[in-house]
PDB file of C-alpha atoms in Angstrom:
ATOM      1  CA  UNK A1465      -3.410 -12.759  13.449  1.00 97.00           C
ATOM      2  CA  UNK A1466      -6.135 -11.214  11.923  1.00 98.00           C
ATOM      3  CA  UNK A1467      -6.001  -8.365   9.344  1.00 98.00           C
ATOM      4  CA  UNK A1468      -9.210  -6.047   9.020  1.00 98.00           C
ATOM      5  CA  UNK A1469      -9.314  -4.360   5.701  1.00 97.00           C
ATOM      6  CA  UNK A1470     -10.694  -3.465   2.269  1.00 96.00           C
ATOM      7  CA  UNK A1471     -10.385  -4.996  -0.654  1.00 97.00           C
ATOM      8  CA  UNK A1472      -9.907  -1.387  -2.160  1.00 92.00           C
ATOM      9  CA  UNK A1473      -7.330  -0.370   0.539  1.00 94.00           C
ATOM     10  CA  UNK A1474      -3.849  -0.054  -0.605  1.00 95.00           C
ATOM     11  CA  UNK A1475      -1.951   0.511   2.354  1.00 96.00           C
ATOM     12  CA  UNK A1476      -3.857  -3.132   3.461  1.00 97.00           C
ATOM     13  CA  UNK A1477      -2.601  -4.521   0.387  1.00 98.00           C
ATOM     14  CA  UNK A1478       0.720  -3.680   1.584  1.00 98.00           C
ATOM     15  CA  UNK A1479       0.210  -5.724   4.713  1.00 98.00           C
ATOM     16  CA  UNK A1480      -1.397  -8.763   2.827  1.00 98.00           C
ATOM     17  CA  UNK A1481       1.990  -9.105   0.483  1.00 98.00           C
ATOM     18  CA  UNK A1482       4.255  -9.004   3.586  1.00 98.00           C
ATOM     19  CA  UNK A1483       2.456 -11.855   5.502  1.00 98.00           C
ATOM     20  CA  UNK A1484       2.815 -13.484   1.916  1.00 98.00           C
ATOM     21  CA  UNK A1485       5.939 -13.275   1.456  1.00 98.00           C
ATOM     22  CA  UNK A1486       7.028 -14.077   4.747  1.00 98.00           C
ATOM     23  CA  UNK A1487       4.861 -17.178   4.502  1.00 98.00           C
ATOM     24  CA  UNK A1488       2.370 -16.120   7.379  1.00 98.00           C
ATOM     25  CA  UNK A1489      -1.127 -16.944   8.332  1.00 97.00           C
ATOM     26  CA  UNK A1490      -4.103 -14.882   9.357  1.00 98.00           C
ATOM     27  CA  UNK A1491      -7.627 -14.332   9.167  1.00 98.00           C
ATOM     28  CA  UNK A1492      -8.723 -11.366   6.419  1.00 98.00           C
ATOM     29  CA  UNK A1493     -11.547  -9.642   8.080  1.00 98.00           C
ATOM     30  CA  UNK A1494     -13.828  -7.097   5.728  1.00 98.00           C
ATOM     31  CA  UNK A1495     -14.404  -3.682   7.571  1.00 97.00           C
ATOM     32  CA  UNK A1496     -17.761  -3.597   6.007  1.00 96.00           C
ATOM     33  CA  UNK A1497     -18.396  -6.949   8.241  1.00 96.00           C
ATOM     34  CA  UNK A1498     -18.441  -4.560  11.475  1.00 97.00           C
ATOM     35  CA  UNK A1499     -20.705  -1.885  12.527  1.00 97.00           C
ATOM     36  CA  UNK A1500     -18.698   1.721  12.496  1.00 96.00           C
ATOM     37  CA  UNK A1501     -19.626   1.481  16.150  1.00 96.00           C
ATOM     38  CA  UNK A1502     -17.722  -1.731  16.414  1.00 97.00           C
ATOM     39  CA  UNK A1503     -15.050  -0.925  14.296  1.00 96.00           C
ATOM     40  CA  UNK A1504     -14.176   2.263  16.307  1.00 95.00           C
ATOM     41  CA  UNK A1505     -14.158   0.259  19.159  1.00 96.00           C
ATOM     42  CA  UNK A1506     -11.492  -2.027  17.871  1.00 96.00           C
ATOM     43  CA  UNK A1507      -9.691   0.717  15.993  1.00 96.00           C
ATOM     44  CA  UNK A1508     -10.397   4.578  17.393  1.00 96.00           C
ATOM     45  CA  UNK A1509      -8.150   5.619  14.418  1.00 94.00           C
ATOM     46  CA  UNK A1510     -11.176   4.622  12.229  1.00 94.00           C
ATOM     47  CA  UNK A1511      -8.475   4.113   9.537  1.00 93.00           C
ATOM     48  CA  UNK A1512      -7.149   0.959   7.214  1.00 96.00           C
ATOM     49  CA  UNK A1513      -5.630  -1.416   7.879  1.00 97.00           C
ATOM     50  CA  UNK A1514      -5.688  -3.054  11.525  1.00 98.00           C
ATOM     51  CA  UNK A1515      -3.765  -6.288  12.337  1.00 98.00           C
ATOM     52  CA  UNK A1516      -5.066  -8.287  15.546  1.00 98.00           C
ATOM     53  CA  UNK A1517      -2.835  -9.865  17.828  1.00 98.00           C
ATOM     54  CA  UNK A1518      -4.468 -11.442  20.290  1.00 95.00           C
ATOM     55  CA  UNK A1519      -6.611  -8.689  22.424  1.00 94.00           C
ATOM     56  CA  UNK A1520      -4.541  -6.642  20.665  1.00 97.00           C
ATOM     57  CA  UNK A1521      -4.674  -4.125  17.583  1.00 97.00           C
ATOM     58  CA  UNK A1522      -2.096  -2.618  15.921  1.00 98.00           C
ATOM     59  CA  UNK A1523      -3.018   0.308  13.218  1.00 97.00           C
ATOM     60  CA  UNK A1524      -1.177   2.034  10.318  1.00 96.00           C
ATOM     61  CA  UNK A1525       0.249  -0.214   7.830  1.00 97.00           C
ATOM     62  CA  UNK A1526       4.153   1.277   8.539  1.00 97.00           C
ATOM     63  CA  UNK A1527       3.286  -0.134  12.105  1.00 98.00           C
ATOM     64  CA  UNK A1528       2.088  -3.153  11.222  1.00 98.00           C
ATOM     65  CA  UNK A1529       4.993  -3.731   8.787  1.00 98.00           C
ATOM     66  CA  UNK A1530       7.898  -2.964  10.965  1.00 98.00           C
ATOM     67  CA  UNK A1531       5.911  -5.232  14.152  1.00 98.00           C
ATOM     68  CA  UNK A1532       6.223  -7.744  11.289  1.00 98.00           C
ATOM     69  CA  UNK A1533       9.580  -7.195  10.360  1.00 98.00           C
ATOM     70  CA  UNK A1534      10.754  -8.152  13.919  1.00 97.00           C
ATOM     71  CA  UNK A1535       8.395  -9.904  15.182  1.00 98.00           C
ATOM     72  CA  UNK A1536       9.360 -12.849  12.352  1.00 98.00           C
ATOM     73  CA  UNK A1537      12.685 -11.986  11.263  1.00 96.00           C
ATOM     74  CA  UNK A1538      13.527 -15.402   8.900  1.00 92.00           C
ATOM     75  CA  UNK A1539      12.334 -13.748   6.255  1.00 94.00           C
ATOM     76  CA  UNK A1540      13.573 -10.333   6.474  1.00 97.00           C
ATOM     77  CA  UNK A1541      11.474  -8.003   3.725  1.00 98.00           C
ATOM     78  CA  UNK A1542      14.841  -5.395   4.423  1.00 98.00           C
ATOM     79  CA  UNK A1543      18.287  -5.770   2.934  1.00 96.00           C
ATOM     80  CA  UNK A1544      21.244  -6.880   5.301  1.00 94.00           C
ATOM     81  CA  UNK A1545      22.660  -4.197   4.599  1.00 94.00           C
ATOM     82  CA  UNK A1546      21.993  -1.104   6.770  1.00 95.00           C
ATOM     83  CA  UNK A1547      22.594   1.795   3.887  1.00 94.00           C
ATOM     84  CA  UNK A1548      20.652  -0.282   1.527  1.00 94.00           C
ATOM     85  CA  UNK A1549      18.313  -1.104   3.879  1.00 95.00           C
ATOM     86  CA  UNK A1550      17.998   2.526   5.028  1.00 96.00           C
ATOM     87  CA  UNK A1551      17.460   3.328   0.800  1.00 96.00           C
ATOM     88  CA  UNK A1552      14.882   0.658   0.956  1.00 97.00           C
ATOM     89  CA  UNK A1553      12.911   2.677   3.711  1.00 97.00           C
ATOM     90  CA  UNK A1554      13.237   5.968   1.921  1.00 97.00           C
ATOM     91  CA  UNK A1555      12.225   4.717  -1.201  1.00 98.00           C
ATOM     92  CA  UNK A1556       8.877   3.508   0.539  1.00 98.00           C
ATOM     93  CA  UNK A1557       8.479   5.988   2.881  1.00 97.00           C
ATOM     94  CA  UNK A1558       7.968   8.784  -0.156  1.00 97.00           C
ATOM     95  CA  UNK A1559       5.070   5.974  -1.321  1.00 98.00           C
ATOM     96  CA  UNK A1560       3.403   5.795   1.857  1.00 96.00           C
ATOM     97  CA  UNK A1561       3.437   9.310   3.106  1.00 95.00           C
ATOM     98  CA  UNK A1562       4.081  11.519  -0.344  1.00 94.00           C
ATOM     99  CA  UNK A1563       1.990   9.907  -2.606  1.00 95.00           C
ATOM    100  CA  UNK A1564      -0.792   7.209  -0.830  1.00 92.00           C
ATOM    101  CA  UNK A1565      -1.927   9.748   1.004  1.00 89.00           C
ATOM    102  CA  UNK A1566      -3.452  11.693  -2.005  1.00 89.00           C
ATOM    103  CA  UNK A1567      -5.075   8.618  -3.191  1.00 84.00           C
ATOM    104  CA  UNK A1568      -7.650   8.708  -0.238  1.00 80.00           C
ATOM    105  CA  UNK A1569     -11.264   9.443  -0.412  1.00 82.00           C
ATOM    106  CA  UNK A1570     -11.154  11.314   2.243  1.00 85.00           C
ATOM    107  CA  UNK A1571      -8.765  13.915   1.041  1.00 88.00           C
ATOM    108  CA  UNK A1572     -10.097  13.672  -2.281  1.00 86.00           C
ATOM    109  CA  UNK A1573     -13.729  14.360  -1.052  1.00 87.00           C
ATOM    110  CA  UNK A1574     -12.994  17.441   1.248  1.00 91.00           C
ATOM    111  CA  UNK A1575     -10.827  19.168  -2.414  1.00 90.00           C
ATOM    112  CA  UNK A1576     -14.780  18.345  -4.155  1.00 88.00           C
ATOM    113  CA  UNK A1577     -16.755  19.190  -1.647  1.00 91.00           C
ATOM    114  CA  UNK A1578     -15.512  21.588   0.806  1.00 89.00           C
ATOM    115  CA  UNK A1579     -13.183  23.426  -1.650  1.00 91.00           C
ATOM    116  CA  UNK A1580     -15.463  23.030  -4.670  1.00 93.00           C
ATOM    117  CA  UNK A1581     -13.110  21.976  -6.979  1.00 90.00           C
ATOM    118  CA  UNK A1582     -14.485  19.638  -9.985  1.00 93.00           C
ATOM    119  CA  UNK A1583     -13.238  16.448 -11.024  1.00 91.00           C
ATOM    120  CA  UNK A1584     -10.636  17.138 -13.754  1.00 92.00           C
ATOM    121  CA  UNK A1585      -9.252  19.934 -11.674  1.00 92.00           C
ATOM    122  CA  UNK A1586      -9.119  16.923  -8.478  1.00 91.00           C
ATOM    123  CA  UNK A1587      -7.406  14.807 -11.190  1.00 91.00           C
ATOM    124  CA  UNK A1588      -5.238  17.163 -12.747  1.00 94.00           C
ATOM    125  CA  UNK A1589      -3.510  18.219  -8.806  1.00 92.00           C
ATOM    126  CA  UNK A1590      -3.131  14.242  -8.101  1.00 93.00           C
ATOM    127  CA  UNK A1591      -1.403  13.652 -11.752  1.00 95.00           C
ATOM    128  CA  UNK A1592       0.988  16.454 -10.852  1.00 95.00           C
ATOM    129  CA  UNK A1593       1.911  15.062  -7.813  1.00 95.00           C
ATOM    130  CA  UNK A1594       1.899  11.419  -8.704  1.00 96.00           C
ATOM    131  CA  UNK A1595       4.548  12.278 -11.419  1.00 97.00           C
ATOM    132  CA  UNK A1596       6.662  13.999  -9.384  1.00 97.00           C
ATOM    133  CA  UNK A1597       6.299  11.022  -6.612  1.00 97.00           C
ATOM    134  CA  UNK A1598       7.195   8.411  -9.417  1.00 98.00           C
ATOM    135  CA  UNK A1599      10.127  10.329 -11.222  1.00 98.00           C
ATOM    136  CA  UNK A1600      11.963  10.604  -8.280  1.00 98.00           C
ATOM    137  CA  UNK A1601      11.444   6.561  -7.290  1.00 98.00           C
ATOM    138  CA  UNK A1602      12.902   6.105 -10.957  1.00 98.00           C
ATOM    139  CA  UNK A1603      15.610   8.663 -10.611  1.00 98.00           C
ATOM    140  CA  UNK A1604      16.909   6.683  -7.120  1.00 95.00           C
ATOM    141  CA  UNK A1605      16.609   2.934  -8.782  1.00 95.00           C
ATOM    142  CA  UNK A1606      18.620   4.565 -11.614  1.00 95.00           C
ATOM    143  CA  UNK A1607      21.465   5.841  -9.344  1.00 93.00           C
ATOM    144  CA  UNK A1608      21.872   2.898  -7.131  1.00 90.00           C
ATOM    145  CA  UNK A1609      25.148   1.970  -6.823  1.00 86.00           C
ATOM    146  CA  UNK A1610      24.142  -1.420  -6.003  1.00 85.00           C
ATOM    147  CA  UNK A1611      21.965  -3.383  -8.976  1.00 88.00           C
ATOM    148  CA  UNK A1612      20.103  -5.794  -8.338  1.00 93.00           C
ATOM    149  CA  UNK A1613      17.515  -7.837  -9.989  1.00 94.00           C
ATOM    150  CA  UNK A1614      15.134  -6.149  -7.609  1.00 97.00           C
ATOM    151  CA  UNK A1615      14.895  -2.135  -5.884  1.00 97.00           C
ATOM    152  CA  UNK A1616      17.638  -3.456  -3.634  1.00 95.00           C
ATOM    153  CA  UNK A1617      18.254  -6.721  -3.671  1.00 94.00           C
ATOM    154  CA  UNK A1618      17.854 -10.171  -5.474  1.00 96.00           C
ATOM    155  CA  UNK A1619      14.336 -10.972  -3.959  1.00 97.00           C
ATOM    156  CA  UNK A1620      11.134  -8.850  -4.032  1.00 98.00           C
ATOM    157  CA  UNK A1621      10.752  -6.778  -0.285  1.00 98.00           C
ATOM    158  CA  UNK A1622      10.239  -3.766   1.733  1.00 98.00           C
ATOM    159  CA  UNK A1623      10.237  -1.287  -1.156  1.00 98.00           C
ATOM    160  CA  UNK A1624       8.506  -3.770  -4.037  1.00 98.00           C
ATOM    161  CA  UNK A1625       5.512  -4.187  -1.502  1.00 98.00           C
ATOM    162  CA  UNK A1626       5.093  -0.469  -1.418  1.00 98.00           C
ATOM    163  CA  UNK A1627       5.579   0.334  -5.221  1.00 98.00           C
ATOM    164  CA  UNK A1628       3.181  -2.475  -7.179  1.00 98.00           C
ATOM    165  CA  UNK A1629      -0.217  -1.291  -5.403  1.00 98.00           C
ATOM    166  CA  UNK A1630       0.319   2.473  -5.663  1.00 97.00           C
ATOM    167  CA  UNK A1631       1.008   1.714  -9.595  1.00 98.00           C
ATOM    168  CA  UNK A1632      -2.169   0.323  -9.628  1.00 96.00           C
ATOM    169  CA  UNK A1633      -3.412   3.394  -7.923  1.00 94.00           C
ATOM    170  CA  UNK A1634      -1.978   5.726 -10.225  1.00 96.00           C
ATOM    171  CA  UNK A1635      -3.551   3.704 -12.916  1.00 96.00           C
ATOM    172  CA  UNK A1636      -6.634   4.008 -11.620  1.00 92.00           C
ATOM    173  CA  UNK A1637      -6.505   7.728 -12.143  1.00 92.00           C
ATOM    174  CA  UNK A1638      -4.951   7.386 -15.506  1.00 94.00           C
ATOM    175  CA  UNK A1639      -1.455   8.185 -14.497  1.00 96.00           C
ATOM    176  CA  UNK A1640       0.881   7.729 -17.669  1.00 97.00           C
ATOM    177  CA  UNK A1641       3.197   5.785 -16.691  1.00 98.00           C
ATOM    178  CA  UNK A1642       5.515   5.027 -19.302  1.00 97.00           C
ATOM    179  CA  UNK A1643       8.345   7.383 -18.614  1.00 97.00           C
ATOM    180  CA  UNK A1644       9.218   5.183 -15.456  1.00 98.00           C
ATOM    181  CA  UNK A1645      10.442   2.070 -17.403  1.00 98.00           C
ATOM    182  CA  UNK A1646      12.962   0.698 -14.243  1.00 97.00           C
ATOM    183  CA  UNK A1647       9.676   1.265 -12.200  1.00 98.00           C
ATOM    184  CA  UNK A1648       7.275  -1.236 -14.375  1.00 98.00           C
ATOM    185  CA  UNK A1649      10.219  -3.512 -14.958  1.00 98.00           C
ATOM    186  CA  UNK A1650      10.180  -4.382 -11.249  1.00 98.00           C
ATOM    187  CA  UNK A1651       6.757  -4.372 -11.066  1.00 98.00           C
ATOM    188  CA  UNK A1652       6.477  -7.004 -13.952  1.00 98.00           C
ATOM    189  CA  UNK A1653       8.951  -9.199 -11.730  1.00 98.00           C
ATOM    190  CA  UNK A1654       6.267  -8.906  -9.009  1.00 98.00           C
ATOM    191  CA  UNK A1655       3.058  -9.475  -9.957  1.00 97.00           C
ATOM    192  CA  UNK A1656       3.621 -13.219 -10.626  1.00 98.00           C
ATOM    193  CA  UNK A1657       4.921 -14.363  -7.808  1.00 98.00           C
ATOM    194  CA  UNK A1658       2.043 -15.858  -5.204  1.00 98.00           C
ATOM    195  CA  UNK A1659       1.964 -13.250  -2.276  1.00 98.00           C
ATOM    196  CA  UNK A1660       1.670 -10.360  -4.758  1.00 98.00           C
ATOM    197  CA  UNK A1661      -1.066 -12.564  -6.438  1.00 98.00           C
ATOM    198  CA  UNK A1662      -2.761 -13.679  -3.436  1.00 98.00           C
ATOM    199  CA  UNK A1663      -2.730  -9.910  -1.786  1.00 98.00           C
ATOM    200  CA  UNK A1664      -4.119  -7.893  -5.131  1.00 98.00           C
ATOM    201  CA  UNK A1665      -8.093  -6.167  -4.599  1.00 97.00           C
ATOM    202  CA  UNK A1666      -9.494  -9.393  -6.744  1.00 97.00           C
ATOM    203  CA  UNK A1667      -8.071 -12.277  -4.569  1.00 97.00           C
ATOM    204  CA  UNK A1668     -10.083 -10.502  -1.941  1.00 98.00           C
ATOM    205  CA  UNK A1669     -13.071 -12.231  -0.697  1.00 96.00           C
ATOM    206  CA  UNK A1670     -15.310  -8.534  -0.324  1.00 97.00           C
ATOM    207  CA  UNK A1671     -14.375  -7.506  -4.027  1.00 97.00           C
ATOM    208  CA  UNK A1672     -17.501  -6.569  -5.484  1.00 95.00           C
ATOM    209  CA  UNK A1673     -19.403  -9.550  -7.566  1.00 84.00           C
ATOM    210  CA  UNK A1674     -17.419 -12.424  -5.307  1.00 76.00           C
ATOM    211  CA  UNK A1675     -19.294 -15.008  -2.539  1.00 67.00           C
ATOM    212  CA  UNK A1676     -19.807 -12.853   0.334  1.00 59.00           C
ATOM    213  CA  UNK A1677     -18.633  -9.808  -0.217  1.00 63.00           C
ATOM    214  CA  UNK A1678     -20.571  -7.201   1.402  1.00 52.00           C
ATOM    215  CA  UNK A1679     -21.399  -3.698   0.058  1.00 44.00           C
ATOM    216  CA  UNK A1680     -21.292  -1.877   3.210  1.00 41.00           C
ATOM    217  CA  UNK A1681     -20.434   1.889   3.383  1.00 41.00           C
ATOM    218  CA  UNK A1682     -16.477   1.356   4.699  1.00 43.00           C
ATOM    219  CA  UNK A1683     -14.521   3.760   6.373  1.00 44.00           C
ATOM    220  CA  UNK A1684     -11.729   6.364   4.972  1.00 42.00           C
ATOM    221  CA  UNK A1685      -8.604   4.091   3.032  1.00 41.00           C
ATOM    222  CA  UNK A1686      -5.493   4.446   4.602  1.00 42.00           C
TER     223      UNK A1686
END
Protein backbone atom coordinates (compact mmCIF):
# COMPACT_ATOMS: atom_id res chain seq x y z
CA UNK A 1 0.00 0.00 0.00
CA UNK A 2 0.99 3.29 -0.60
CA UNK A 3 -0.51 6.45 0.99
CA UNK A 4 -0.10 9.86 -1.00
CA UNK A 5 -0.41 12.79 1.28
CA UNK A 6 0.70 15.95 3.10
CA UNK A 7 2.38 16.34 5.93
CA UNK A 8 -0.18 19.25 6.69
CA UNK A 9 -3.24 17.08 5.75
CA UNK A 10 -5.38 16.03 8.56
CA UNK A 11 -7.76 13.80 7.12
CA UNK A 12 -4.17 11.86 5.89
CA UNK A 13 -3.16 11.91 9.34
CA UNK A 14 -6.18 10.04 10.06
CA UNK A 15 -5.17 7.31 7.66
CA UNK A 16 -1.45 7.19 8.89
CA UNK A 17 -2.74 6.40 12.74
CA UNK A 18 -5.04 3.59 11.48
CA UNK A 19 -2.32 1.68 9.50
CA UNK A 20 -0.43 2.33 12.91
CA UNK A 21 -2.43 1.03 14.98
CA UNK A 22 -3.39 -1.83 13.10
CA UNK A 23 0.31 -2.56 12.70
CA UNK A 24 0.37 -2.06 8.78
CA UNK A 25 2.94 -1.23 6.23
CA UNK A 26 3.05 1.17 3.33
CA UNK A 27 4.92 3.52 1.41
CA UNK A 28 4.15 7.51 2.42
CA UNK A 29 4.25 9.27 -0.84
CA UNK A 30 4.44 13.42 -0.72
CA UNK A 31 1.83 14.97 -3.20
CA UNK A 32 4.29 17.67 -3.84
CA UNK A 33 6.57 14.63 -5.32
CA UNK A 34 4.02 14.49 -8.43
CA UNK A 35 3.22 16.89 -11.07
CA UNK A 36 -0.68 18.18 -10.64
CA UNK A 37 -0.86 16.58 -14.05
CA UNK A 38 0.22 13.31 -12.57
CA UNK A 39 -1.51 13.53 -9.53
CA UNK A 40 -4.91 14.07 -11.29
CA UNK A 41 -4.20 11.24 -13.18
CA UNK A 42 -3.88 9.00 -10.20
CA UNK A 43 -6.54 10.82 -8.23
CA UNK A 44 -9.27 12.98 -10.52
CA UNK A 45 -10.69 14.04 -7.07
CA UNK A 46 -7.48 16.18 -6.80
CA UNK A 47 -8.12 15.83 -3.02
CA UNK A 48 -6.05 14.30 0.22
CA UNK A 49 -5.45 11.57 1.00
CA UNK A 50 -5.16 8.59 -1.65
CA UNK A 51 -4.22 5.01 -0.59
CA UNK A 52 -2.76 2.69 -3.50
CA UNK A 53 -3.61 -0.75 -3.78
CA UNK A 54 -2.06 -2.22 -6.36
CA UNK A 55 -3.27 -0.41 -9.82
CA UNK A 56 -5.62 0.75 -7.66
CA UNK A 57 -6.58 4.11 -5.75
CA UNK A 58 -8.88 4.60 -3.27
CA UNK A 59 -9.74 8.45 -2.19
CA UNK A 60 -11.41 10.13 0.84
CA UNK A 61 -10.03 9.22 4.08
CA UNK A 62 -13.77 7.72 5.40
CA UNK A 63 -13.11 5.36 2.32
CA UNK A 64 -9.92 4.51 2.96
CA UNK A 65 -10.70 3.87 6.66
CA UNK A 66 -13.66 1.65 6.37
CA UNK A 67 -11.57 -0.47 3.15
CA UNK A 68 -9.19 -0.75 6.12
CA UNK A 69 -11.48 -1.70 8.64
CA UNK A 70 -12.44 -4.85 6.62
CA UNK A 71 -9.99 -5.40 4.63
CA UNK A 72 -7.72 -6.34 8.03
CA UNK A 73 -10.17 -6.98 10.59
CA UNK A 74 -7.60 -8.40 13.65
CA UNK A 75 -7.37 -5.27 14.78
CA UNK A 76 -10.70 -3.82 14.62
CA UNK A 77 -10.37 0.29 15.20
CA UNK A 78 -14.58 -0.19 16.00
CA UNK A 79 -16.10 -1.49 19.20
CA UNK A 80 -17.77 -5.07 19.17
CA UNK A 81 -20.45 -3.70 19.99
CA UNK A 82 -22.85 -2.48 17.25
CA UNK A 83 -24.60 0.63 19.34
CA UNK A 84 -21.24 1.58 20.57
CA UNK A 85 -19.77 1.04 17.53
CA UNK A 86 -22.52 2.97 15.71
CA UNK A 87 -21.68 6.04 18.65
CA UNK A 88 -18.14 5.60 17.62
CA UNK A 89 -19.08 6.50 13.90
CA UNK A 90 -21.23 9.43 14.87
CA UNK A 91 -18.87 10.83 17.07
CA UNK A 92 -16.32 10.91 14.04
CA UNK A 93 -18.48 11.49 11.44
CA UNK A 94 -19.42 15.21 13.04
CA UNK A 95 -15.24 15.56 12.92
CA UNK A 96 -14.87 14.64 9.46
CA UNK A 97 -17.79 16.25 7.78
CA UNK A 98 -18.92 19.19 10.48
CA UNK A 99 -15.83 20.47 11.46
CA UNK A 100 -12.56 19.25 9.01
CA UNK A 101 -14.17 20.54 6.39
CA UNK A 102 -13.85 24.24 7.58
CA UNK A 103 -10.27 23.73 8.24
CA UNK A 104 -9.48 23.60 4.40
CA UNK A 105 -7.68 26.12 2.38
CA UNK A 106 -9.81 25.86 -0.07
CA UNK A 107 -12.91 26.92 1.72
CA UNK A 108 -11.03 29.25 3.70
CA UNK A 109 -9.55 30.99 0.54
CA UNK A 110 -12.87 31.38 -1.51
CA UNK A 111 -14.55 33.30 2.31
CA UNK A 112 -11.00 35.82 1.67
CA UNK A 113 -11.02 36.09 -1.63
CA UNK A 114 -14.19 35.68 -3.38
CA UNK A 115 -16.37 36.94 -0.47
CA UNK A 116 -13.86 39.52 0.77
CA UNK A 117 -13.98 38.80 4.15
CA UNK A 118 -10.63 39.61 6.27
CA UNK A 119 -8.82 37.41 8.44
CA UNK A 120 -10.26 37.92 11.95
CA UNK A 121 -13.72 37.89 10.49
CA UNK A 122 -12.42 34.15 8.59
CA UNK A 123 -11.26 33.29 12.15
CA UNK A 124 -13.95 34.50 14.15
CA UNK A 125 -16.83 32.16 11.73
CA UNK A 126 -14.35 28.98 12.16
CA UNK A 127 -14.06 29.61 16.18
CA UNK A 128 -17.85 29.68 16.24
CA UNK A 129 -18.21 26.65 14.58
CA UNK A 130 -15.31 24.75 16.02
CA UNK A 131 -16.91 25.34 19.51
CA UNK A 132 -20.02 24.24 18.71
CA UNK A 133 -18.34 21.01 16.87
CA UNK A 134 -16.27 20.32 20.14
CA UNK A 135 -19.06 20.96 22.86
CA UNK A 136 -21.18 18.59 21.46
CA UNK A 137 -18.15 15.70 21.17
CA UNK A 138 -17.79 16.57 25.03
CA UNK A 139 -21.46 16.60 25.76
CA UNK A 140 -21.74 12.75 24.06
CA UNK A 141 -18.38 11.35 25.98
CA UNK A 142 -20.11 12.84 29.06
CA UNK A 143 -23.43 10.94 28.56
CA UNK A 144 -22.10 7.61 27.59
CA UNK A 145 -23.58 5.08 29.36
CA UNK A 146 -20.67 2.97 28.81
CA UNK A 147 -17.10 4.45 30.38
CA UNK A 148 -14.32 3.53 29.30
CA UNK A 149 -10.77 4.47 29.59
CA UNK A 150 -11.11 5.58 26.01
CA UNK A 151 -14.34 7.41 23.69
CA UNK A 152 -15.69 3.87 23.67
CA UNK A 153 -13.68 1.43 24.69
CA UNK A 154 -10.44 0.35 26.60
CA UNK A 155 -8.03 0.91 23.58
CA UNK A 156 -7.53 4.06 21.43
CA UNK A 157 -9.77 3.62 17.79
CA UNK A 158 -12.17 4.79 15.28
CA UNK A 159 -13.24 7.95 17.11
CA UNK A 160 -9.58 8.79 18.96
CA UNK A 161 -8.04 8.78 15.33
CA UNK A 162 -10.52 11.39 14.29
CA UNK A 163 -10.43 13.68 17.46
CA UNK A 164 -6.36 14.18 18.26
CA UNK A 165 -5.53 15.83 14.70
CA UNK A 166 -8.55 18.14 14.46
CA UNK A 167 -7.42 19.37 18.16
CA UNK A 168 -4.39 20.19 16.69
CA UNK A 169 -6.29 21.95 14.01
CA UNK A 170 -8.30 23.93 16.20
CA UNK A 171 -5.14 24.89 17.90
CA UNK A 172 -3.74 26.06 15.07
CA UNK A 173 -6.41 28.69 14.83
CA UNK A 174 -6.27 29.43 18.47
CA UNK A 175 -9.33 27.53 19.45
CA UNK A 176 -9.65 27.67 23.40
CA UNK A 177 -9.95 24.64 24.29
CA UNK A 178 -10.18 24.29 27.84
CA UNK A 179 -13.87 23.94 28.40
CA UNK A 180 -13.63 20.35 26.78
CA UNK A 181 -11.63 18.70 29.65
CA UNK A 182 -13.03 14.76 28.78
CA UNK A 183 -11.90 15.81 25.19
CA UNK A 184 -7.99 16.62 26.10
CA UNK A 185 -8.04 13.87 28.66
CA UNK A 186 -8.33 11.34 25.82
CA UNK A 187 -6.22 13.09 23.76
CA UNK A 188 -3.38 13.06 26.45
CA UNK A 189 -3.91 9.11 26.48
CA UNK A 190 -3.13 9.29 22.73
CA UNK A 191 -0.44 11.15 21.82
CA UNK A 192 2.11 8.76 23.41
CA UNK A 193 1.40 5.81 22.09
CA UNK A 194 3.63 4.99 18.68
CA UNK A 195 1.02 5.18 15.77
CA UNK A 196 -0.26 8.55 17.03
CA UNK A 197 3.51 9.47 17.29
CA UNK A 198 4.62 8.06 14.15
CA UNK A 199 1.42 9.62 12.09
CA UNK A 200 1.69 13.47 13.61
CA UNK A 201 2.80 16.45 10.62
CA UNK A 202 6.60 16.24 12.20
CA UNK A 203 7.24 12.43 11.82
CA UNK A 204 6.54 13.27 8.22
CA UNK A 205 9.37 13.08 5.90
CA UNK A 206 7.99 16.50 3.61
CA UNK A 207 7.60 18.65 6.91
CA UNK A 208 9.27 21.72 6.16
CA UNK A 209 13.19 21.90 7.36
CA UNK A 210 13.45 17.75 7.22
CA UNK A 211 15.81 15.60 4.45
CA UNK A 212 13.82 15.75 1.43
CA UNK A 213 10.99 17.40 1.92
CA UNK A 214 9.89 19.28 -0.98
CA UNK A 215 8.20 22.73 -1.05
CA UNK A 216 5.99 22.18 -3.89
CA UNK A 217 2.65 24.09 -4.30
CA UNK A 218 0.20 20.91 -3.05
CA UNK A 219 -3.22 20.54 -3.78
CA UNK A 220 -6.53 21.48 -1.61
CA UNK A 221 -6.34 19.35 2.15
CA UNK A 222 -8.97 17.08 2.55
Amino acid sequence: MRLISRWQNSAGERVRIALGLKGLAFDYLPVGALSPAVWRRVNPQGLLPALQVGDRVIAQSAAILEYLEERYPQRALLPADPLDRAEARAFAQLIASDLHPLNNNRVRRYLAERMAQPEPAIRDWYRHWMRTGLAALEAGLAARRRRSRFCFGETPGWAELHLVPQLANARRFEVDLSEYPGLLDVEGLCVPLKAFRDARPEAQPDYPGTAGSRGAEAPPAR
